[in-house]
């Protein structure tokens, strides 16, 4: 395990570069989705390359009000693809982000969980319709 910033890299870290293939990303997502960590009564899906700080999570357990969390991948371009592969069970978990400055985890709401599926679909359809109108004259 190599050290980078606060906590060590995990042995199965995915270093996304220009040559990283979709198959590599899919393999990483499957591995992490099927191996959540249990810490202080919480289930945590860690898609970040860094090891969870279990001591810090245990210390914050009383302040973290949910029992399911997801730690997103740190490269936003890759995370968008990863999230599209995940089932609702995982996407609806609240989000945890580690603050290297304070050494604490900060919870954020899961917008998937707090937005009804029907509304999500309406937004997608609306954007697709407008996109079709905008791109119709672009050819």
C-alpha atoms as one frame of an Amber mdcrd trajectory, in Angstrom:
protein
   0.000   0.000   0.000   1.487   3.369  -0.945   0.842   6.541   1.029  -0.678
   9.576  -0.661  -2.045  12.552   1.245  -3.921  11.432   4.413  -4.635   7.701
   4.339  -2.788   4.983   2.395  -3.834   3.861  -1.062  -5.661   0.554  -1.097
  -4.023  -2.374  -2.887  -6.737  -2.389  -5.562  -6.606   1.379  -6.225  -7.629
   2.430  -9.740  -5.303   5.065 -11.136  -7.284   6.599 -13.985  -5.111   7.727
 -16.864  -5.634   8.356 -20.560  -5.209   4.635 -21.323  -7.536   3.304 -18.609
 -10.136   1.075 -20.258 -13.849   0.857 -19.501 -13.309  -2.803 -18.550 -10.813
  -1.761 -15.862 -13.322   0.706 -14.439 -16.148  -1.856 -14.531 -13.970  -4.424
 -12.756 -13.093  -1.883 -10.055 -16.765  -0.928  -9.577 -17.858  -4.557  -9.261
 -15.154  -5.317  -6.710 -15.930  -2.306  -4.555 -19.729  -2.614  -4.852 -19.591
  -6.207  -3.639 -17.233  -5.528  -0.730 -18.688  -2.804   1.484 -16.926  -2.112
   4.770 -18.621  -2.303   8.165 -17.464   0.342  10.614 -19.191   1.178  13.907
 -22.518  -0.244  12.703 -22.357   1.565   9.350 -22.124   0.008   5.901 -19.722
   2.004   3.741 -19.109   1.478   0.036 -15.668   2.943  -0.545 -15.039   3.804
  -4.197 -12.143   6.070  -3.269  -8.569   4.881  -3.773  -7.717   5.671  -0.164
  -8.229   3.408   2.807 -11.026   4.404   5.178  -9.875   5.969   8.426 -11.717
   3.508  10.669 -10.669   5.241  13.888 -12.031   8.565  12.678 -15.266   6.977
  11.464 -15.754   5.244  14.816 -15.106   8.540  16.618 -17.710  10.280  14.441
 -20.244   7.426  14.476 -22.637   9.179  16.867 -22.687  12.274  14.636 -23.197
  10.323  11.409 -26.937   9.765  11.452 -27.317   7.187   8.684 -26.271   3.573
   8.528 -25.315   3.438   4.826 -22.716   5.646   3.145 -20.857   5.841  -0.126
 -17.404   7.384  -0.523 -17.198   8.497  -4.166 -14.249   8.066  -6.514 -12.088
  11.171  -6.530 -11.917  11.677 -10.326 -15.258  13.201 -11.288 -15.128  12.124
 -14.943 -14.685   8.496 -13.935 -17.153   8.774 -11.036 -19.979   9.752 -13.397
 -19.476   6.518 -15.347 -19.081   4.489 -12.153 -22.277   5.881 -10.640 -24.189
   4.981 -13.803 -23.208   1.329 -13.199 -24.373   1.153  -9.589 -27.729  -0.161
  -8.357 -30.096   2.133  -6.461 -29.279   0.381  -3.175 -25.802   1.887  -3.308
 -26.665   5.187  -5.008 -29.225   5.966  -2.314 -26.631   5.738   0.458 -25.635
   9.118   1.853 -22.290  10.498   0.662 -19.177  10.743   2.840 -16.232  12.942
   1.919 -12.949  13.003   3.830 -11.538  16.467   4.598  -7.753  16.164   4.628
  -7.425  19.493   6.397  -9.468  18.508   9.449  -9.068  14.736   9.219 -12.854
  14.345   9.497 -15.565  12.875   7.329 -18.418  15.108   6.188 -21.793  13.633
   5.199 -23.798  14.960   2.258 -27.260  13.967   1.072 -27.704  11.455  -1.715
 -29.575  13.371  -4.382 -30.640  10.029  -5.871 -32.345   9.162  -2.600 -33.941
  12.566  -2.090 -35.292  12.999  -5.632 -38.175  10.837  -6.775 -37.446   8.517
  -9.708 -40.308   9.994 -11.694 -38.822  13.469 -11.364 -35.355  12.191 -12.319
 -36.836  10.627 -15.459 -38.781  13.800 -16.307 -35.579  15.841 -16.071 -33.700
  13.396 -18.326 -36.510  13.420 -20.903 -36.747  17.203 -20.822 -33.009  17.602
 -21.338 -33.032  15.031 -24.154 -35.897  16.839 -25.888 -34.175  20.236 -25.621
 -30.878  18.689 -26.696 -32.547  17.276 -29.805 -33.867  20.758 -30.637 -30.505
  22.436 -30.007 -28.480  19.927 -32.009 -30.967  19.588 -34.904 -29.457  22.531
 -36.764 -25.854  21.729 -35.863 -25.272  19.335 -38.784
